[in-house]
XYZ file of C-alpha atoms in Angstrom:
436
model
C -0.110 0.405 -0.332
C 1.433 3.620 -0.985
C 1.228 6.824 0.884
C -2.527 7.178 -1.457
C -4.452 4.304 -0.407
C -3.395 4.774 3.199
C -4.466 8.341 3.090
C -7.722 6.971 1.862
C -8.384 4.102 4.402
C -7.785 6.309 7.380
C -9.686 8.989 5.889
C -13.042 6.244 5.002
C -12.321 5.747 9.231
C -12.681 9.155 10.217
C -15.447 9.929 7.240
C -17.249 7.132 9.206
C -16.672 7.832 12.845
C -16.490 12.363 13.003
C -20.880 12.105 12.662
C -20.582 9.851 15.894
C -19.403 12.839 18.178
C -22.673 14.064 18.253
C -24.439 11.918 20.594
C -27.431 12.302 18.605
C -25.902 10.535 16.353
C -24.670 7.289 17.824
C -28.080 5.311 17.593
C -27.507 1.303 17.765
C -28.166 1.502 13.176
C -25.855 3.855 13.044
C -22.910 1.919 15.811
C -23.529 -0.900 13.650
C -22.718 0.698 10.114
C -19.442 2.502 12.073
C -18.316 -0.774 13.210
C -19.133 -2.933 10.025
C -17.040 -0.094 8.061
C -14.800 0.450 10.150
C -14.313 -3.815 10.243
C -14.049 -3.964 6.258
C -11.475 -1.434 5.635
C -9.482 -3.423 8.259
C -9.880 -6.182 6.197
C -8.884 -4.144 3.365
C -5.566 -3.187 5.196
C -4.371 -7.025 6.463
C -5.963 -8.487 3.426
C -3.057 -6.378 1.206
C -0.701 -6.438 4.036
C -0.862 -9.446 5.792
C -1.815 -11.922 2.782
C -0.336 -10.184 -0.525
C -3.522 -9.812 -2.007
C -3.833 -7.130 -4.861
C -5.134 -3.441 -2.694
C -7.550 -2.592 -6.048
C -8.681 -5.651 -5.263
C -9.035 -6.201 -2.125
C -10.420 -2.265 -2.490
C -13.498 -4.187 -4.311
C -14.006 -6.826 -2.701
C -14.427 -4.246 0.270
C -17.289 -2.336 -1.754
C -19.071 -5.323 -2.176
C -18.977 -5.834 1.150
C -19.984 -2.679 1.756
C -23.413 -3.586 0.356
C -24.166 -6.810 1.834
C -24.138 -5.431 5.655
C -26.170 -2.865 4.297
C -29.325 -3.124 5.381
C -31.014 -1.045 2.668
C -29.336 -2.926 -0.063
C -31.772 -5.854 0.850
C -34.893 -3.485 -0.644
C -37.069 -4.306 -4.169
C -35.678 -1.232 -5.557
C -31.866 -1.484 -4.565
C -31.657 -5.701 -5.377
C -32.103 -5.124 -8.605
C -30.370 -1.699 -8.549
C -26.959 -3.700 -7.498
C -28.412 -6.611 -8.962
C -27.581 -4.561 -12.245
C -24.450 -3.098 -11.756
C -22.968 -6.665 -10.611
C -24.501 -8.183 -14.219
C -22.824 -5.136 -16.042
C -19.504 -5.837 -14.258
C -19.639 -9.454 -14.589
C -20.037 -9.125 -18.680
C -17.428 -6.498 -19.043
C -15.533 -8.217 -16.823
C -15.917 -11.782 -19.142
C -14.995 -9.526 -22.093
C -12.363 -8.365 -21.052
C -9.976 -10.932 -18.577
C -11.583 -13.580 -20.656
C -8.044 -15.570 -22.470
C -7.128 -13.444 -25.971
C -3.753 -13.514 -27.574
C -4.843 -11.054 -30.100
C -5.058 -8.228 -27.993
C -0.830 -8.671 -27.535
C -0.407 -8.533 -30.506
C -2.631 -5.457 -31.457
C -0.642 -3.579 -28.495
C 2.708 -4.594 -30.246
C 1.328 -3.530 -33.697
C -0.755 -0.073 -32.627
C 2.757 0.468 -29.966
C 6.367 0.686 -32.466
C 7.278 3.473 -30.438
C 7.299 1.267 -27.178
C 7.005 -2.243 -28.018
C 9.767 -4.962 -29.265
C 9.898 -8.251 -30.528
C 12.457 -10.925 -31.504
C 11.571 -14.756 -32.978
C 14.056 -16.942 -33.670
C 13.498 -20.739 -35.124
C 15.770 -23.097 -35.721
C 18.526 -20.305 -35.585
C 16.724 -18.267 -38.410
C 15.521 -14.768 -37.833
C 11.879 -14.484 -38.195
C 10.625 -11.549 -36.187
C 12.818 -8.933 -35.529
C 9.659 -6.041 -35.231
C 11.661 -2.594 -33.463
C 14.301 -5.428 -32.566
C 17.983 -3.227 -32.316
C 15.767 -0.356 -30.261
C 17.282 -0.230 -26.398
C 14.393 -0.994 -24.060
C 14.853 -1.358 -20.717
C 15.377 -4.448 -19.526
C 14.193 -4.378 -15.722
C 14.172 -8.038 -14.266
C 15.586 -9.807 -17.716
C 19.035 -7.944 -17.151
C 19.285 -10.779 -14.641
C 20.249 -13.607 -17.360
C 23.032 -11.734 -18.125
C 24.541 -12.008 -14.441
C 23.324 -15.740 -14.535
C 25.349 -16.179 -17.476
C 28.866 -14.273 -15.553
C 28.303 -16.183 -12.331
C 27.524 -20.378 -14.344
C 31.167 -18.654 -15.713
C 32.707 -17.687 -13.290
C 31.533 -21.199 -11.621
C 33.168 -23.218 -14.677
C 36.945 -20.917 -14.424
C 36.691 -22.160 -10.340
C 36.507 -18.574 -9.043
C 33.335 -19.003 -7.201
C 31.737 -22.247 -5.281
C 28.070 -22.990 -5.709
C 28.032 -24.483 -3.099
C 30.497 -21.977 -0.445
C 28.121 -20.402 2.385
C 26.008 -16.805 1.827
C 24.926 -15.686 5.122
C 21.396 -14.187 4.661
C 22.789 -11.114 7.139
C 24.770 -10.258 3.886
C 21.463 -10.466 0.931
C 19.548 -8.483 3.698
C 21.376 -5.568 3.479
C 20.426 -5.247 -0.208
C 16.774 -5.626 0.385
C 14.399 -2.573 -0.005
C 11.052 -3.755 1.749
C 7.993 -3.460 -0.687
C 10.033 -2.361 -3.590
C 10.215 -6.087 -4.972
C 6.712 -7.474 -5.612
C 7.212 -9.203 -2.768
C 9.920 -11.369 -4.756
C 12.385 -11.442 -1.827
C 10.421 -12.623 0.668
C 9.349 -15.982 -1.599
C 12.386 -16.717 -1.955
C 13.369 -16.952 1.934
C 9.205 -18.548 2.743
C 11.053 -21.410 -0.415
C 14.420 -21.397 1.177
C 12.812 -22.222 4.849
C 10.083 -24.721 3.607
C 13.180 -26.739 1.738
C 14.912 -26.689 5.035
C 17.771 -24.768 3.590
C 18.564 -22.429 5.793
C 21.682 -23.454 7.461
C 23.056 -21.667 10.375
C 20.984 -18.552 8.776
C 23.231 -19.139 5.666
C 22.278 -20.448 2.052
C 24.154 -21.839 -0.302
C 25.999 -19.526 -3.169
C 23.775 -21.341 -5.968
C 20.498 -21.325 -3.204
C 21.435 -17.453 -4.268
C 21.645 -17.621 -7.675
C 18.363 -19.477 -8.274
C 16.750 -16.834 -5.835
C 17.424 -13.952 -8.679
C 16.651 -15.939 -11.399
C 13.419 -18.113 -10.338
C 11.747 -15.628 -7.566
C 13.612 -12.366 -8.839
C 15.031 -11.144 -6.024
C 16.549 -7.485 -6.567
C 18.558 -8.115 -3.413
C 19.964 -11.371 -4.155
C 20.735 -9.685 -7.754
C 22.616 -6.249 -6.330
C 24.876 -9.013 -3.258
C 25.576 -10.936 -6.745
C 26.655 -7.994 -8.767
C 28.903 -6.799 -5.970
C 29.958 -10.224 -5.741
C 30.944 -11.103 -9.871
C 32.620 -7.268 -10.150
C 30.240 -5.034 -12.460
C 33.070 -4.812 -15.087
C 33.500 -8.553 -15.213
C 29.572 -8.379 -16.013
C 30.232 -5.448 -18.693
C 32.893 -7.322 -20.288
C 31.241 -10.538 -20.814
C 28.124 -8.401 -22.209
C 30.860 -7.245 -24.928
C 32.189 -11.007 -25.233
C 28.756 -12.248 -26.081
C 28.266 -9.551 -28.792
C 25.796 -7.874 -27.034
C 26.463 -4.908 -28.857
C 23.977 -2.377 -27.860
C 23.943 -3.608 -23.937
C 24.209 -0.123 -21.676
C 26.419 -0.823 -18.146
C 24.954 -2.906 -15.574
C 24.724 -0.472 -12.325
C 22.870 -2.067 -9.024
C 18.933 -2.914 -8.955
C 18.213 -1.515 -5.949
C 20.581 1.217 -4.666
C 18.868 3.233 -7.922
C 15.837 3.430 -5.864
C 16.887 5.058 -2.935
C 18.611 8.205 -5.056
C 15.517 9.742 -4.904
C 15.854 10.259 -0.861
C 19.387 10.931 -1.664
C 19.183 13.975 -3.691
C 16.270 15.947 -2.439
C 16.237 18.478 0.128
C 13.718 19.888 2.693
C 12.437 22.435 0.381
C 11.812 20.616 -3.167
C 8.844 19.560 -4.783
C 8.200 16.170 -6.817
C 8.479 18.199 -9.496
C 11.827 19.774 -8.884
C 12.692 16.070 -7.626
C 12.115 14.471 -11.299
C 13.211 17.467 -12.761
C 16.604 16.900 -11.145
C 16.619 12.953 -10.986
C 16.295 13.361 -14.850
C 18.927 16.115 -15.592
C 21.487 14.186 -14.121
C 23.710 12.299 -16.666
C 23.150 8.117 -16.363
C 27.247 8.430 -15.827
C 26.298 10.575 -12.408
C 23.409 8.054 -11.715
C 24.820 4.826 -11.875
C 28.278 5.956 -10.284
C 25.626 7.114 -7.516
C 23.758 3.945 -7.722
C 27.353 2.308 -7.316
C 28.484 4.406 -4.463
C 25.197 4.509 -2.927
C 24.784 0.134 -3.029
C 28.367 0.513 -1.692
C 27.084 1.777 1.885
C 24.477 -0.623 2.105
C 26.813 -3.516 1.886
C 29.210 -1.498 4.599
C 25.332 -1.053 7.246
C 25.902 3.088 6.338
C 22.783 2.746 5.403
C 20.863 0.224 7.132
C 18.163 -0.611 4.364
C 15.852 -2.337 7.448
C 14.652 1.277 8.282
C 13.597 2.863 4.902
C 10.354 1.077 3.309
C 10.295 1.706 -0.401
C 7.135 4.012 -1.759
C 7.598 6.789 -4.179
C 5.521 8.484 -5.881
C 4.039 7.346 -9.983
C 6.258 9.941 -11.097
C 9.446 8.941 -9.159
C 9.237 5.111 -10.464
C 8.918 6.577 -14.039
C 12.233 7.585 -13.585
C 13.805 5.492 -12.245
C 12.276 3.012 -14.545
C 12.977 4.411 -17.331
C 16.652 4.285 -16.286
C 16.624 0.721 -15.427
C 20.170 -1.051 -17.801
C 18.905 -1.569 -21.544
C 19.541 -3.294 -24.341
C 17.960 -4.557 -27.670
C 15.433 -7.193 -28.081
C 18.665 -8.583 -30.984
C 21.013 -8.691 -28.127
C 18.431 -10.787 -25.884
C 18.128 -13.369 -28.352
C 21.477 -14.046 -29.499
C 21.877 -14.444 -25.597
C 19.226 -16.812 -25.275
C 20.917 -18.438 -28.718
C 24.159 -19.013 -27.103
C 22.645 -20.223 -24.480
C 19.987 -22.665 -26.191
C 23.021 -23.948 -28.225
C 24.822 -24.659 -25.060
C 28.230 -22.394 -26.609
C 29.260 -21.767 -23.288
C 32.022 -24.153 -21.613
C 30.110 -27.562 -20.501
C 29.748 -26.907 -16.892
C 28.426 -22.772 -17.426
C 26.328 -24.195 -19.797
C 24.534 -26.896 -16.887
C 24.632 -24.715 -14.795
C 23.047 -21.190 -16.910
C 20.572 -23.786 -17.560
C 19.579 -24.793 -13.973
C 18.888 -20.953 -13.332
C 17.134 -20.033 -15.813
C 14.668 -23.619 -16.894
C 12.455 -23.948 -13.574
C 9.258 -23.266 -15.932
C 10.349 -27.202 -16.571
C 10.908 -28.053 -12.155
C 7.099 -25.231 -11.660
C 5.000 -27.309 -14.274
C 5.320 -30.527 -14.980
C 3.234 -30.816 -18.199
C 6.515 -28.817 -19.956
C 7.730 -31.511 -19.990
C 5.336 -33.769 -22.745
C 6.220 -30.847 -25.233
C 9.831 -29.514 -24.413
C 13.189 -31.046 -23.565
C 14.054 -27.144 -22.580
C 12.144 -24.100 -21.167
C 14.129 -21.302 -20.086
C 12.414 -17.951 -19.071
C 13.207 -14.994 -16.772
C 10.989 -12.156 -17.393
C 11.699 -8.535 -16.131
C 8.324 -6.028 -15.410
C 8.394 -2.706 -13.838
C 4.439 -0.692 -12.741
C 5.811 0.597 -16.394
C 7.516 -2.617 -18.661
C 6.634 -5.988 -19.362
C 9.502 -7.732 -20.381
C 10.578 -11.386 -20.970
C 12.782 -13.839 -22.228
C 12.557 -17.060 -22.934
C 13.878 -20.341 -25.193
C 12.902 -23.756 -25.900
C 13.479 -26.678 -27.806
C 10.770 -29.360 -27.673
C 10.976 -32.907 -28.386
C 11.353 -33.044 -32.507
C 14.902 -30.381 -32.040
C 13.160 -28.077 -32.667
C 14.708 -24.470 -31.094
C 13.175 -21.359 -30.575
C 14.194 -18.223 -29.232
C 11.844 -15.365 -28.229
C 12.334 -11.913 -26.368
C 9.644 -9.025 -25.633
C 10.589 -5.268 -24.189
C 7.794 -3.826 -24.011
C 7.850 -0.404 -22.612
C 5.430 2.902 -21.185
C 2.157 0.899 -20.408
C -0.569 2.317 -18.560
C -2.356 0.573 -15.938
C -5.025 -0.790 -17.771
C -2.829 -1.730 -20.624
C -0.397 -3.775 -17.989
C -3.598 -5.385 -16.677
C -4.353 -6.800 -19.879
C -0.624 -7.647 -21.478
C 0.173 -9.313 -18.081
C -3.278 -11.338 -18.413
C -2.407 -12.343 -22.322
C 0.957 -12.956 -22.657
C 1.177 -16.377 -21.799
C -1.629 -17.551 -23.716
C 0.137 -15.560 -26.279
C 3.770 -16.716 -25.846
C 2.170 -20.578 -26.127
C 0.312 -19.664 -29.264
C 3.872 -18.415 -30.845
C 5.779 -21.552 -29.084
C 3.066 -24.158 -29.858
C 1.229 -22.619 -33.373
C 3.153 -22.361 -37.001
C 0.096 -20.657 -38.222
C 0.716 -18.120 -35.279
C 3.980 -18.028 -35.819
C 2.976 -17.142 -39.203
C 0.231 -14.467 -38.623
C 1.970 -12.448 -36.330
C 5.470 -12.768 -38.799
C 3.296 -10.452 -41.627
C 1.312 -8.561 -39.196
C 4.243 -7.191 -38.181
C 6.995 -7.690 -40.375
C 4.820 -6.600 -43.513
C 5.879 -10.323 -45.122
């Protein structure tokens, strides 16, 4: 819940209780209504904070709960009104939220300035739609970090079974900044009994980055592997449009670091946008160093930036082109890395094969890493079916509004599934996007 959400919830409680200040308003019915309203508000807050339910969904359920517990609802007139509203919402919800892979295709086609799609089949690039445009990668950059990790394991520079104290990882964990990814990884480690003396293995840290998308684990690995080594790896792999890597979490602290008490949000955003990317990266590295050394007590900070400030952070995330990541996926899919490195990175990225047993019916290999912010939805995947046919697919989609983001997320899986499973659909997408 962000600041506006809290203001809304507190406002509802205050407006509900304020009339009860006057004694004449404290009737049994008004007291009952106030108790119900406050209970529903508390229920929404607990549902969001404790169970991680989406705030908007919890708010909608709370609204319907208000209707159910309102005695006036059960008059004939109100039942007709509310019944009609629910019916309209139900029909609209079905029409909008039904499985619709065409929505993704149409969004790509209608937004060439903010979207890219790369698809190669058996070494032949079939779709290169805006694929040379550099766009923010978000967590998709973790494929490159995983590649450097795998290479250092292969070279004997790192031991994947070495122990990493959780305290070292938690120095990079900024609460509410990663959609509970780090918390979910920790829960999985506990349930699998992989935490020994408050330590986990280095390989489990890497898996937490690849499978759960923990940003804390990512920044730990960036420091361990070395930024220069990761950047050199990108060059060695032929990723010619890849921007330099810098820590992800610490960049979220930059706004508060440069903000003065008298600075408005508009001025803060302008100052962030005026920073050169070199200054921005350097400051992110310095703040990350302070997090590592404990100078910045990240446990005392809760991420709660405005949408405008988050947009600047999102826009400035490490960038590359879809073609770059198509090349990287090809290297992985064709086992072009040294043997141990190839096995290591497949173990990190092929979590879909472990997560869903039915994938074994269709694929010998299926690896993926997505990336998202409030404005971005990316995905990069490679697959090899039982006939030995290989496909690499990279989506980079930016500048999404809330509605577009929700619908893209809803339909992306079915769109990808059709691309993987239907040659006719691949050719249709090729025709519509490439004009072939």
